[in-house]
Structures are given as structure tokens and as C-alpha cells.
XYZ file of C-alpha atoms in Angstrom:
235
model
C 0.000 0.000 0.000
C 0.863 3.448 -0.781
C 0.857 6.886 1.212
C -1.149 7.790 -1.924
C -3.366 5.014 -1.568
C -4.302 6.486 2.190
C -5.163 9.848 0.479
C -2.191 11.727 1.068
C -0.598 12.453 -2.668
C 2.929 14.577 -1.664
C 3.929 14.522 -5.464
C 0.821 16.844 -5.981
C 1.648 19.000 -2.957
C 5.166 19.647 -4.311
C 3.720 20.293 -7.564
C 1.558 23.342 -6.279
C 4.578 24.606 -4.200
C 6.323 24.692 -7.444
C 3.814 26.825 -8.940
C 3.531 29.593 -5.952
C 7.170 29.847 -4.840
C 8.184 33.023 -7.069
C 4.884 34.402 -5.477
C 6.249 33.725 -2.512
C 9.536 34.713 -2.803
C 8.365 38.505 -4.337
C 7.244 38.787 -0.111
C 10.995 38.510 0.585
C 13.041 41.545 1.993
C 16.957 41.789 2.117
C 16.351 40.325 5.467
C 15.347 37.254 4.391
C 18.109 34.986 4.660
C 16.961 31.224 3.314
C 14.907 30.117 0.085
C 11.873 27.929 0.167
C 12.390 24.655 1.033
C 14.287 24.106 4.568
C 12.692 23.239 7.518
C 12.304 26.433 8.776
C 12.671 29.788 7.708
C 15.518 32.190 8.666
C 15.705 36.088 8.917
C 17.842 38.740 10.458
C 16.050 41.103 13.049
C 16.537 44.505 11.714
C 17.890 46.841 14.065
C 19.645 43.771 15.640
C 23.011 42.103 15.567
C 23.746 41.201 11.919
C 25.001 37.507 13.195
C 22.194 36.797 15.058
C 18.736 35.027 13.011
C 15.235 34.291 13.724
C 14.951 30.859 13.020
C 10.780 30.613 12.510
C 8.672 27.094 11.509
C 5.106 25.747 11.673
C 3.891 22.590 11.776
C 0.892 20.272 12.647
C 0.480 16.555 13.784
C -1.460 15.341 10.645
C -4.094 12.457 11.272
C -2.510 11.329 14.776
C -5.360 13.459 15.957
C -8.087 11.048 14.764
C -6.072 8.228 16.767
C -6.485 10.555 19.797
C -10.202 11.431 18.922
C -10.636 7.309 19.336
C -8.634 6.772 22.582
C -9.622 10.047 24.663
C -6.253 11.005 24.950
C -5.525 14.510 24.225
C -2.226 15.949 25.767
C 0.159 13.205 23.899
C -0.722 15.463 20.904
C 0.201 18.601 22.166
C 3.306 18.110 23.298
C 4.049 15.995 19.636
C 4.023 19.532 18.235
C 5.996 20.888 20.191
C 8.791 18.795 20.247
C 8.150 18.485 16.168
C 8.428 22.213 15.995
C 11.618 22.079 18.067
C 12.763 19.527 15.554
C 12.340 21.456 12.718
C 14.523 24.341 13.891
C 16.559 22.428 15.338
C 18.131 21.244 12.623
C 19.417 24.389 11.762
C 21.092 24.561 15.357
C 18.080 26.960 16.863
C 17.372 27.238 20.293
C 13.533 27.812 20.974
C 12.425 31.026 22.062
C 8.760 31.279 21.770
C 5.214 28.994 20.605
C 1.879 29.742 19.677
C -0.759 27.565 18.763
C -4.025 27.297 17.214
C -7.030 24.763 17.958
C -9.422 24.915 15.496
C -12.902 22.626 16.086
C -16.386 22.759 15.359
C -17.721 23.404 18.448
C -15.714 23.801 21.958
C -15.284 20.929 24.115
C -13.208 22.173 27.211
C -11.626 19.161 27.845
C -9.928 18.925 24.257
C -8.792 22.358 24.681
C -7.448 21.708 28.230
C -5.551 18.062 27.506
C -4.179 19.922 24.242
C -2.680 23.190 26.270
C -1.592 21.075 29.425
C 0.526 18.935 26.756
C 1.633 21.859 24.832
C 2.827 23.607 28.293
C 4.604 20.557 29.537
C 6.790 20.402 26.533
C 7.659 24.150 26.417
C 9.003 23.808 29.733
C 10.643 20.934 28.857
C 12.067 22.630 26.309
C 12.684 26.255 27.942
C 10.386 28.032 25.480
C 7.333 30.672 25.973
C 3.873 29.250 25.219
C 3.570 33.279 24.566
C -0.283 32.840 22.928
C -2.271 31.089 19.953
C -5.797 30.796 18.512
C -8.985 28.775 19.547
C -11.206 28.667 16.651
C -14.907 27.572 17.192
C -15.800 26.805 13.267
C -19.250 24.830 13.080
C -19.632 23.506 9.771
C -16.035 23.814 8.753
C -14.949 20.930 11.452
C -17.585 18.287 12.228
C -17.398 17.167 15.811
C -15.535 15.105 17.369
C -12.612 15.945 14.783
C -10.036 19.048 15.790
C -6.990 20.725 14.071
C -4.003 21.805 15.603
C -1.029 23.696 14.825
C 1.664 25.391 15.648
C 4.081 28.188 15.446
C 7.877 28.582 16.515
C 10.139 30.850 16.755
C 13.766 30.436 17.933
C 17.581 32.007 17.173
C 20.909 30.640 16.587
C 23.936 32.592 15.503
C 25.696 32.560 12.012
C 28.752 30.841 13.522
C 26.196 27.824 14.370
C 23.644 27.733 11.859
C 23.386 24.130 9.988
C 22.529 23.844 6.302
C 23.912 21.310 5.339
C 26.052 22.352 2.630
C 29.390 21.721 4.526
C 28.327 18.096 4.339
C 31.352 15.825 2.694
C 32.626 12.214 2.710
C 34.011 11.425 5.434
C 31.716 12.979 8.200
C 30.331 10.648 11.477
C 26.419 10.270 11.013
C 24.831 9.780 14.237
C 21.705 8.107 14.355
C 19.182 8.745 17.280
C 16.486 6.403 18.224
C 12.714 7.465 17.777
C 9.832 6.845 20.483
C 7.741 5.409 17.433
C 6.370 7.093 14.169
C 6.278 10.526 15.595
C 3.808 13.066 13.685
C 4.119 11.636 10.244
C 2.167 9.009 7.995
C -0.381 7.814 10.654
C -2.881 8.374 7.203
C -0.945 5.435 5.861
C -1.137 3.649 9.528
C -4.915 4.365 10.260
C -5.646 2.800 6.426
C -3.559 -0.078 7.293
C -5.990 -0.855 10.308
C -8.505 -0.527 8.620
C -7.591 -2.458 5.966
C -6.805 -5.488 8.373
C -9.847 -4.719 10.636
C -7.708 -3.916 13.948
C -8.856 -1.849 16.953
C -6.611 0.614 18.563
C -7.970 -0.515 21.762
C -6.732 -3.969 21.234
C -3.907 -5.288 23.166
C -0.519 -4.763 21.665
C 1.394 -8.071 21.465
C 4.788 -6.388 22.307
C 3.944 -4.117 25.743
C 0.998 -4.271 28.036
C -0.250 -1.016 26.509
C -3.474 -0.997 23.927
C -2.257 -0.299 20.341
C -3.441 3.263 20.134
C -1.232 4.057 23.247
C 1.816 2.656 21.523
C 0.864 4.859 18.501
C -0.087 8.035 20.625
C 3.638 7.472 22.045
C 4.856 10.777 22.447
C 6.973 12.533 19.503
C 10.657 12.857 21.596
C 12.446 15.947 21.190
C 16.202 16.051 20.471
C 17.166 19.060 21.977
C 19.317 17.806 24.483
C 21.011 15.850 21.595
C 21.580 18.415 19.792
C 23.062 20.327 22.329
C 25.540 17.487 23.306
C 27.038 17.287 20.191
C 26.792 21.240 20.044
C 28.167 22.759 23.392
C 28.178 26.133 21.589
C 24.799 26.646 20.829
């Protein structure tokens, strides 16, 4: 089976970015420092050091929300994207500074919102960033009960002597690899078609822990900060 076959087609979603990214770019001021296409987006602050950027990203956790619609569980997600976020600039060598959020749903149910922002806080802390604000979007007729969206903003910095592109990559270099808690935030389309495919329950017992099997999948997205900051005692 194919991530096609599950609905998600990322050959026509690279397509369309093709076909807006000079739009985009015509938005770009001198201090604009990357092009389209990295994990986050990086900018000087004007008025501010020259060597310092603004390392910004935004993300969501994709269908892992319908898993947590089905098991009740609500603050696994929230701190998935954060620690996704963090991720995604951290691969440039940023530190997090700041998060927002938005929670979009078709009509309020407190105790979405509160299991969402309790998991969202916990990882900011964990991760020494500002939950500074966000948006909570009652949309009926746009989101159909029980389903949600969430998504999130980051900001974070990381000097010029620092910053990771990639392009000083060469033969010869160590490549660490870092174990995962599980499939993170991505291709739980794929997953969730796969089960239904072979007819199994996420409340049925996983045969490798004593956990159900939407626990397991709800595992929580790790973040590599500390990682990152091992192997980077300057940042």
C-alpha cells in the first residue's frame, strides 16, 4: 500500500509549491536569509546584531489526531508539536524562544482544549520556550465534531557561527543516528488505512507491551534538543 493510496498524494503537494514559490519569494526583503524549502525559515532582526537570526517554523500533527479522537487522549498530541516544531529548527542549530498555537474545532469541548494546552505547556518547559499565545477557533460547519486541528508556530535564534545547512556536508563525516519513540507526527494516514484495511482496533492489546495499540501509537513525539546540544556545546 501506498501513502497515496491512504489519500495523502505529496507529489501533488510539491507540484503546487512549485507553482507559488516566485509568489512567494516577491514577499521577501533583504532580510530574508533562506529560500523555500528548509525546515524552517531564517531572517535577520533589523535593528539587531547582523550575526544573530530568527529561526521561525510551523507545523501540525497530521491524522494522529483522529487516533487521539478514538482513545480520549488529548495531551500526547500537544506536546508531539511541540517537540516536532523544536525539531524542525533544530536542525538548523536553533534554540527555541517562543510557541503559539491554534485549535481549530467545530464546536468547543473544554476538555480537548485543556488536555491539548496542558501537553503543549509541559513540553515548552521541557524545552525552555514561551507558550507566549495562539488561537482557539470555534468553526461549526467547517470541522464536524468530534474531529479538531491543531497547529503550531515557533520561533527560535541561533547565531551565524552555528547555523546548519547542510552544505558543509562531505565524505568522510560521522552520522549519528538517534532512536525514535515510534512514528512521531508523520504518515499515521498510511497507519490508520492499514488498520482498517486489516480490521484492527486501537484498543486492542498490543502483542509487544501491556499497553493498547493506540497508546503505543499516541507514544509521544521525543524531542532532540538535548542531543543536539551534546554534540553542540556552543549553541
Amino acid at each position: 500500500m501506498r501513502y497515496v493510496d491512504a489519500g495523502v498524494d505529496i507529489a501533488a503537494a510539491d507540484e503546487a509549491l512549485a507553482k507559488v514559490k516566485e509568489t512567494v519569494r516577491s514577499t521577501f526583503g533583504p532580510h530574508v536569509v533562506t529560500d523555500l524549502g528548509n525546515f524552517a525559515g531564517l531572517s535577520t532582526l533589523p535593528g539587531g546584531r547582523p550575526d544573530q537570526l530568527l529561526v521561525t517554523s510551523m507545523d501540525g500533527v497530521g491524522t494522529k489526531i483522529k487516533i487521539a479522537i478514538e482513545m480520549g487522549i488529548f495531551n500526547t498530541v500537544g506536546q508531539d508539536l511541540v517537540n516536532h516544531c523544536v525539531g524542525d529548527i533544530g536542525v538548523h542549530g536553533a534554540e527555541p524562544l517562543l510557541f503559539l498555537d491554534y485549535v481549530g474545532m467545530g464546536k468547543l469541548d473544554q476538555s480537548v482544549v485543556t488536555g491539548v494546552i496542558e501537553g503543549l505547556a509541559t513540553a515548552c518547559r521541557a524545552n525552555g520556550c514561551a507558550l507566549i499565545g495562539g488561537e482557539t477557533a470555534e468553526m461549526p460547519g467547517v470541522y464536524s465534531p468530534p474531529d479538531f486541528d491543531l497547529v503550531g508556530t515557533i520561533i527560535g535564534t541561533v547565531d551565524r557561527s552555528v547555523y546548519v545547512d547542510g552544505s558543509t556536508i562531505e565524505e568522510g563525516d560521522l552520522l549519528f543516528g538517534i532512536p525514535s519513540t515510534g512514528l512521531h507526527t508523520n504518515g499515521f494516514s498510511l497507519v490508520r488505512r492499514v488498520f482498517e484495511q486489516a480490521q484492527i482496533r486501537y484498543r486492542d492489546q498490543a502483542p509487544f507491551s501491556a499497553r493498547t495499540l493506540g497508546e503505543e501509537l499516541l507514544e509521544v513525539h521525543r524531542s532532540y534538543l538535548a542531543e543536539l546540544r551534546a554534540l553542540r556545546p556552543s549553541m
